[in-house]
XYZ file of C-alpha atoms in Angstrom:
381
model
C 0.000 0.000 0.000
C 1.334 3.399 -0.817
C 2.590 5.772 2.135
C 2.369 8.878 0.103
C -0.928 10.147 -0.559
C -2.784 12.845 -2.448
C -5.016 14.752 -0.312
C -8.503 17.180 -0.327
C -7.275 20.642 0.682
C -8.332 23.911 2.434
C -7.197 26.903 1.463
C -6.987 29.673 2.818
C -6.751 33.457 1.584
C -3.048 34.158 1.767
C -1.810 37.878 1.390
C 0.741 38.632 -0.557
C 3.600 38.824 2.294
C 2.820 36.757 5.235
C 4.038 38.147 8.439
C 6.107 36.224 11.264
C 3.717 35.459 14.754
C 7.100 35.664 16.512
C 6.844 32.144 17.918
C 10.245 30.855 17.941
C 9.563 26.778 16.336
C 10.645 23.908 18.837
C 12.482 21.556 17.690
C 11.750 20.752 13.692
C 8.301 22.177 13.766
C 7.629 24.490 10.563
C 8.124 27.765 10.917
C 4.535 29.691 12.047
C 3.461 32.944 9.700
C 0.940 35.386 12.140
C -2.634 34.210 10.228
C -2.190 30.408 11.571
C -0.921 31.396 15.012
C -4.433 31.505 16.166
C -5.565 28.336 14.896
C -2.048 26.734 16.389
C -3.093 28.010 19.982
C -6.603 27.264 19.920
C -7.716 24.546 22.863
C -8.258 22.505 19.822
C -6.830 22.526 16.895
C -8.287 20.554 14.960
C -11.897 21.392 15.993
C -11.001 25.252 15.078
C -10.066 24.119 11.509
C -13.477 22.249 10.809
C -15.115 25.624 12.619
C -13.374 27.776 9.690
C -14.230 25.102 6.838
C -18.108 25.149 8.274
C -18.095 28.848 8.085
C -16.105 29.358 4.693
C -13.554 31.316 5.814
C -11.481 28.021 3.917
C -11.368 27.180 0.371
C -12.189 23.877 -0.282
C -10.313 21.629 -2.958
C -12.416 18.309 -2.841
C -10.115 16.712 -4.979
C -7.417 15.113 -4.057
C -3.862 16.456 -5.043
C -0.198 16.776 -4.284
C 1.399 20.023 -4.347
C 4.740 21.193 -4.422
C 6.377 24.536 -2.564
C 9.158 26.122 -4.087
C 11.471 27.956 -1.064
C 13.598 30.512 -2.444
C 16.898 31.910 -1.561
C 16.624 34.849 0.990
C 16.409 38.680 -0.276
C 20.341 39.527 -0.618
C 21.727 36.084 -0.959
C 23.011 34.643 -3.811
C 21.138 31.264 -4.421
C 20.681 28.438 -7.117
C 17.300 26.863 -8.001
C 14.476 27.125 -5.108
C 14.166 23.905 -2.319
C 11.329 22.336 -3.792
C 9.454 19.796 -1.051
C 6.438 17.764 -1.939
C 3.235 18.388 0.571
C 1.299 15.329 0.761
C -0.375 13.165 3.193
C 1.942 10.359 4.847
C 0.734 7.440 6.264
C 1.610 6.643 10.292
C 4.018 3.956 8.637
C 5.488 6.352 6.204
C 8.836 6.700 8.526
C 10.292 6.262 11.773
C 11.482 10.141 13.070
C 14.896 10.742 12.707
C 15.725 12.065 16.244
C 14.825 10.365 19.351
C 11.747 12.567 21.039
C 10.674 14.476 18.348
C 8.255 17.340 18.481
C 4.654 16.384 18.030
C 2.950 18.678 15.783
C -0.261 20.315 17.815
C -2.734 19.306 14.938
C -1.345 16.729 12.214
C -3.425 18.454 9.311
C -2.124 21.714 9.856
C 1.775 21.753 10.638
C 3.574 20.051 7.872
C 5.851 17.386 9.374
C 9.452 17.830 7.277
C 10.673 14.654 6.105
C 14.147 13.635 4.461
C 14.378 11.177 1.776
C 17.019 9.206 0.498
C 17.614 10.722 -2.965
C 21.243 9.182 -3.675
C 20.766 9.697 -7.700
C 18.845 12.735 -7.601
C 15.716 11.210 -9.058
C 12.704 12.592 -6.594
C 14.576 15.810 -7.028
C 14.189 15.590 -10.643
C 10.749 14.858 -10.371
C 10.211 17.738 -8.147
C 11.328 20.418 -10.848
C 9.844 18.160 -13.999
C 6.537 18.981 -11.820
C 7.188 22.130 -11.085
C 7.592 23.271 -14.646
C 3.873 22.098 -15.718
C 2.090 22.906 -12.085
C 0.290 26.029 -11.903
C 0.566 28.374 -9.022
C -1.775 28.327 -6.357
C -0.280 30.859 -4.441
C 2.629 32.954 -4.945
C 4.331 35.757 -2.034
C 7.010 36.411 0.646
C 7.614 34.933 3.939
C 11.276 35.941 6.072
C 12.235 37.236 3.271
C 12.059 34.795 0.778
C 9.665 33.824 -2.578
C 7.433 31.377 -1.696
C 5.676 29.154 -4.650
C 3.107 26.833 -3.863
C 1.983 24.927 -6.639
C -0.789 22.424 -7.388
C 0.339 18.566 -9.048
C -2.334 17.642 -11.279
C -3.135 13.919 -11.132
C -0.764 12.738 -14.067
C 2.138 10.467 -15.306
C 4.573 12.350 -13.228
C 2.607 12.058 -10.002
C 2.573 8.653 -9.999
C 5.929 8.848 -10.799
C 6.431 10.406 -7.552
C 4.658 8.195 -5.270
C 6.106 5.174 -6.671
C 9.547 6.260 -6.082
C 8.922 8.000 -2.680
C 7.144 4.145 -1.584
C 10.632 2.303 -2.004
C 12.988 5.178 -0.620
C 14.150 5.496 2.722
C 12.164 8.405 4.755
C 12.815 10.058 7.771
C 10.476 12.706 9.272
C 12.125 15.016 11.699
C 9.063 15.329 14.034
C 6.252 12.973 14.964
C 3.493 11.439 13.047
C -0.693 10.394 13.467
C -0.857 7.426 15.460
C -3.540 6.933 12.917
C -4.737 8.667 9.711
C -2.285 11.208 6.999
C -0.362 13.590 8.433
C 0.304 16.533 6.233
C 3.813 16.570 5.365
C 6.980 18.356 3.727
C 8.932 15.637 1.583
C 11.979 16.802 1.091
C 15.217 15.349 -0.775
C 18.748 14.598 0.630
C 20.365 15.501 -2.698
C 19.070 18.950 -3.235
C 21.752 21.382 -3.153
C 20.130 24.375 -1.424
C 19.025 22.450 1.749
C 21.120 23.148 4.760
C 21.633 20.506 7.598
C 22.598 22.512 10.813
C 23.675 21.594 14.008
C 22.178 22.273 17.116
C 24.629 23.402 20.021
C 25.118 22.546 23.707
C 25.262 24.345 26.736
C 25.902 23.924 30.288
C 24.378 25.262 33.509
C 25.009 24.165 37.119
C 27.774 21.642 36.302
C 29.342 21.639 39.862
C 32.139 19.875 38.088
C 33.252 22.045 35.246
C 36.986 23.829 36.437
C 38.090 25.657 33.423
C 41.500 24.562 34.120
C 40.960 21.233 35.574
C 38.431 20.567 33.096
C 41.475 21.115 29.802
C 43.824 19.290 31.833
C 41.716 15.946 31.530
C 40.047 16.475 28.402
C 43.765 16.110 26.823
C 43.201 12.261 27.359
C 40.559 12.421 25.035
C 41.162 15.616 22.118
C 44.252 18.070 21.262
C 43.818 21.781 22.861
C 43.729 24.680 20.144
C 43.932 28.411 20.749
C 41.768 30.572 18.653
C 43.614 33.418 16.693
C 40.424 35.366 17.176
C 37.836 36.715 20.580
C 34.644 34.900 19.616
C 32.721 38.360 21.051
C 33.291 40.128 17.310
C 32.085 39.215 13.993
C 35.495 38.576 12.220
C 36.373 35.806 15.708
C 33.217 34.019 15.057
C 33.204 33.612 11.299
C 37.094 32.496 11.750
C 36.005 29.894 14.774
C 33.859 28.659 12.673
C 35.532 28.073 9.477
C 38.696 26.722 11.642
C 36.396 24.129 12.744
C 35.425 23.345 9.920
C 38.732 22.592 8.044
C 40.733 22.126 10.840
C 42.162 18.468 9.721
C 40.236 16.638 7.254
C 38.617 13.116 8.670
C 38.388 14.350 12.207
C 36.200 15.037 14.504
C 35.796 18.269 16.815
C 33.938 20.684 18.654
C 34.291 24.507 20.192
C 34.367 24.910 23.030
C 32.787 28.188 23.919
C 34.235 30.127 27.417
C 32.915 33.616 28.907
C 34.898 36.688 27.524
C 34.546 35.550 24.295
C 37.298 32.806 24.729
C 37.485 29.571 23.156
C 39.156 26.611 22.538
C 38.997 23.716 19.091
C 38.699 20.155 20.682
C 39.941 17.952 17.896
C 38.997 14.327 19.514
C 42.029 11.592 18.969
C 41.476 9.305 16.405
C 41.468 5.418 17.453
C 39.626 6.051 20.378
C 37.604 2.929 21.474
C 34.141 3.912 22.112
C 32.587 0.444 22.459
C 33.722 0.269 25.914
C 32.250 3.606 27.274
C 29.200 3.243 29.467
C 26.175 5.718 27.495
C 28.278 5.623 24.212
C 25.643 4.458 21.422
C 25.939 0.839 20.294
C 25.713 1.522 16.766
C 28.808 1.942 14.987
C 27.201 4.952 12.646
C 26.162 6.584 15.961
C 29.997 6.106 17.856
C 31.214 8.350 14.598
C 28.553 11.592 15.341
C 30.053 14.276 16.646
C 27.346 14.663 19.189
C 28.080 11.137 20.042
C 31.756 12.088 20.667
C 30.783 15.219 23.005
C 27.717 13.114 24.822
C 30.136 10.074 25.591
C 33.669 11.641 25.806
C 33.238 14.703 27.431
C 29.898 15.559 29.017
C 29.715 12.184 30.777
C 33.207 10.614 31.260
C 35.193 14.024 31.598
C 32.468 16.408 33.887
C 30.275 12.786 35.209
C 27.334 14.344 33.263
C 24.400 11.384 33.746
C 22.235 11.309 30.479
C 23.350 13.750 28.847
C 20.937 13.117 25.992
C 17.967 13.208 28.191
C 15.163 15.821 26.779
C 14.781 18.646 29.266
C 18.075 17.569 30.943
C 18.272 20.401 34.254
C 22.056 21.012 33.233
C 22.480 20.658 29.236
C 20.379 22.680 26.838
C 20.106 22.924 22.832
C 21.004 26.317 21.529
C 20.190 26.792 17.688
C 23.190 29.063 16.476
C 26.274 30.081 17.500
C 25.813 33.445 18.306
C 22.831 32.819 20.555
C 25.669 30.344 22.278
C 28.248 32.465 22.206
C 25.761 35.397 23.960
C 23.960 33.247 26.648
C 27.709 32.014 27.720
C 29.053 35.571 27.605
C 25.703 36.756 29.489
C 26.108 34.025 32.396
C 23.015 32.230 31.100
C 24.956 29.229 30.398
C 28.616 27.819 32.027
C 29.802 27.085 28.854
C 28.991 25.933 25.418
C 29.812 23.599 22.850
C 29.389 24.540 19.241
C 29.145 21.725 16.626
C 29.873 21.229 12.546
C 27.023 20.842 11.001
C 26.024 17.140 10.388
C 27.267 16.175 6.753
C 24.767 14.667 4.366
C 26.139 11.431 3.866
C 26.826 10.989 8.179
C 22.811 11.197 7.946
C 22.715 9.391 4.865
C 24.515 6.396 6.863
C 22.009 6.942 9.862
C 19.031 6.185 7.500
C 20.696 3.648 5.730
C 21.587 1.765 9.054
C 17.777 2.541 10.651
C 19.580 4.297 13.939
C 17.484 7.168 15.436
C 20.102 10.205 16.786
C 19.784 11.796 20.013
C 17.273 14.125 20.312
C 17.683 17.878 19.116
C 20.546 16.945 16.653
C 19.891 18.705 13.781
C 17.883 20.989 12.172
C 16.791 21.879 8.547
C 16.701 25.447 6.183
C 14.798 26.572 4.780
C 11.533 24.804 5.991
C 7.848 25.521 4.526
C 6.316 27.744 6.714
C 2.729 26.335 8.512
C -0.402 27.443 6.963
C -0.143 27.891 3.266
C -2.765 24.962 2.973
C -4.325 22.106 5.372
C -5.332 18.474 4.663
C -8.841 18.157 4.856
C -9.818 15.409 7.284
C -13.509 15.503 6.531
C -13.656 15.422 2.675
C-alpha cells in the first residue's frame, strides 16, 4: 500500500507577504506565519479548523492532489534553483522520526511534518522540478524574506511517478506522526543542493564539576587543545572559529568549546579512540562516529560525570540553535559554557538512515523549511 498520498485541501486566503507570529519553532516544527498562530493556539486545533471550513472562511479543494512549494533563496543572498518539497499526506508507517523525542505537531493536518528522503541519484529531485515546470501556481508571495511558490500537481504520469519512487525510498520525518490517519507533510530530498543541515549546540548550567582549568587538563586524554587566533565576542572571531572548525584536519572530529569573555578553545577528539567500551556511548557503529556522540560520551559524561546527557529537558544541558545565541547566553552568564558543533554532513545522515539508527534528540535541524499554513489536509472530505 502506498505511504504517500494525495489529499482534499483547504485553502486559505493568503496575502501577498505573510508576516512572522514571533513564535520561535521547537524543535523541527515548521516555521509559524501570524494568520495560523491563532488556529495553532486554539484549545483545539483541529476542531477550530473544521469551525473555519463550516463557516467558509477556507477554500475547499475536494479533490485530491499533491502540491509542491518552491522555497527561495533569501532577499540579498546569492542562491541556485528554489528547495522544492512535496506536501502530501503520509501514512503513520510512512517513517520512523529521525531524532529520538521528536516534536509532536499540535494538529497533524495543519503543521507540515518535514521529512528527508534518500535521494542518492537525484531522481525525486528531478521529479520535483519536472513537476514544477507544468504545475500552476496556487499561491505565490514572501515569507522571512524569501519567494514562496506553492503549486498544485495535477493527477498525471509524473505524479505517480512520484509516489512510486517515494514508496521504495528510505524516509525520515524530523518530528512525529498520526498514530492513525495522513499527516500533512513536507517531503523533502537529501540531494538537493540548497538544503542546509545545521547543528544544534550545547550548553551547560550548574555543572558543579566544570573547572576551566581542571576541566582542559583531563580532556587532553581524550582531544588536542587549540587556541583561537580570534575573541569569539566580534564578527570577524566568530566567522574564523567557525571556518577553523570546519577545516581544521580533514577526517576528524571536533567541537568549540565556547568560554565567557569571548574565549574559546577547538577540541579535535584523537582518532582510534575505542568507544565500544564507554558506558552511554551508542551501540551503533554509525552513531559512535557523530560528533554529538563524541561530546555526549567523551566529554559531558566521562570528563564532567554528566548522567544522560541526551535526556530531553536535561536540568544542566540545553540545545542552543546558532552560534551566536551560544556564544551570547555564555558571555551573558546564562549558560557555564557551550559547545558549538559542525554541522552534520549529508552522507553521516545518509549512513544513519541507511543503518535505521534514530540520533539523540535535538541533533539537527533543517533550512529553509515551509512555513505552517499555506494549505491544510482536509480530514472531513
Amino acid at each position: 500500500m502506498a505511504r504517500v498520498h494525495p489529499f482534499p485541501a483547504l485553502l486559505p486566503s493568503l496575502a501577498r507577504t505573510l508576516e512572522p507570529s514571533g513564535v520561535v519553532p521547537r524543535g523541527n516544527a515548521a516555521p509559524q506565519p501570524a494568520h495560523v498562530r491563532p488556529l495553532l493556539e486554539a484549545a483545539n486545533p483541529s476542531a477550530e479548523l473544521r469551525r473555519q471550513r463550516e463557516s467558509g472562511a477556507l477554500l475547499i479543494d475536494a479533490r485530491p492532489s499533491l502540491y509542491v512549494v518552491e522555497v527561495h533563496s533569501q532577499a540579498g543572498k546569492l542562491g541556485g534553483p528554489p528547495v522544492r518539497y512535496l506536501l502530501c499526506g503520509l501514512r503513520p508507517d510512512g517513517g520512523v522520526p529521525l531524532e529520538h523525542d521528536p516534536y509532536r505537531p499540535r494538529a497533524w493536518e495543519v503543521e507540515p511534518a518535514v521529512t528527508l528522503t534518500a535521494d542518492d541519484h537525484g531522481v525525486f529531485r528531478g521529479l520535483l522540478a519536472e513537476a514544477s515546470e507544468r504545475a500552476a501556481p496556487v499561491w505565490e508571495g514572501e515569507y522571512d524574506g524569501r519567494l514562496l511558490v506553492l503549486r498544485r500537481i495535477e493527477p498525471s504520469p509524473v505524479s505517480k511517478r512520484i509516489q512510486a519512487v517515494l514508496d521504495e525510498a528510505p524516509m525520515r520525518p524530523l518530528t512525529a506522526l498520526a498514530e492513525t490517519g495522513l499527516t500533512l507533510a513536507a517531503i523533502v530530498p537529501l540531494s538537493d543542493p540548497g538544503l542546509e543541515l545545521l547543528p544544534v549546540h550545547r550548553a551547560l548550567k550548574g555543572v558543579g564539576t566544570f573547572r576551566e582549568e581542571t576541566f582542559l587538563t583531563l580532556v587532553t586524554a581524550y582531544a588536542r587543545v587549540y587556541e583561537l587566533d580570534e575573541p569569539l565576542d566580534t564578527p570577524r572571531g566568530l566567522v574564523a572559529a567557525r571556518e577553523r572548525l570546519a577545516t581544521l584536519i580533514s577526517g576528524h572530529h571536533a567541537v568549540l568549546l565556547v568560554l565567557p569573555g569571548g574565549r574559546g578553545r577547538i577540541l579535535r577528539f584523537r582518532q582510534g579512540l575505542d568507544l565500544a567500551h564507554l558506558k552511554g556511548a551508542p551501540r551503533n557503529p554509525t552513531l559512535r562516529s557523530l560528533d554529538l556522540a563524541l561530546l555526549n560520551a567523551l566529554v559531558l559524561r566521562t570528563v564532567l560525570g554528566i548522567q544522560e546527557p541526551e535526556s530531553p529537558g536535561h536540568p544542566q544541558v540545553f540545545p542552543v540553535e546558532g552560534l551566536l545565541p551560544l556564544v551570547k547566553g555564555v558571555e551573558s552568564g546564562t549558560f557555564q559554557v557551550g559547545f558549538a558543533l559542525n554541522p552534520p554532513p549529508v552522507w553521516e545522515v545518509r549512513a544513519v538512515m541507511e543503518a535505521q539508527a534514530t540520533l539523540p534528540p535535538r541533533t539537527l535541524r533543517v533550512e529553509p523549511m515551509p512555513p505552517a499554513g499555506l494549505l491544510y489536509l482536509d480530514t472531513e472530505a
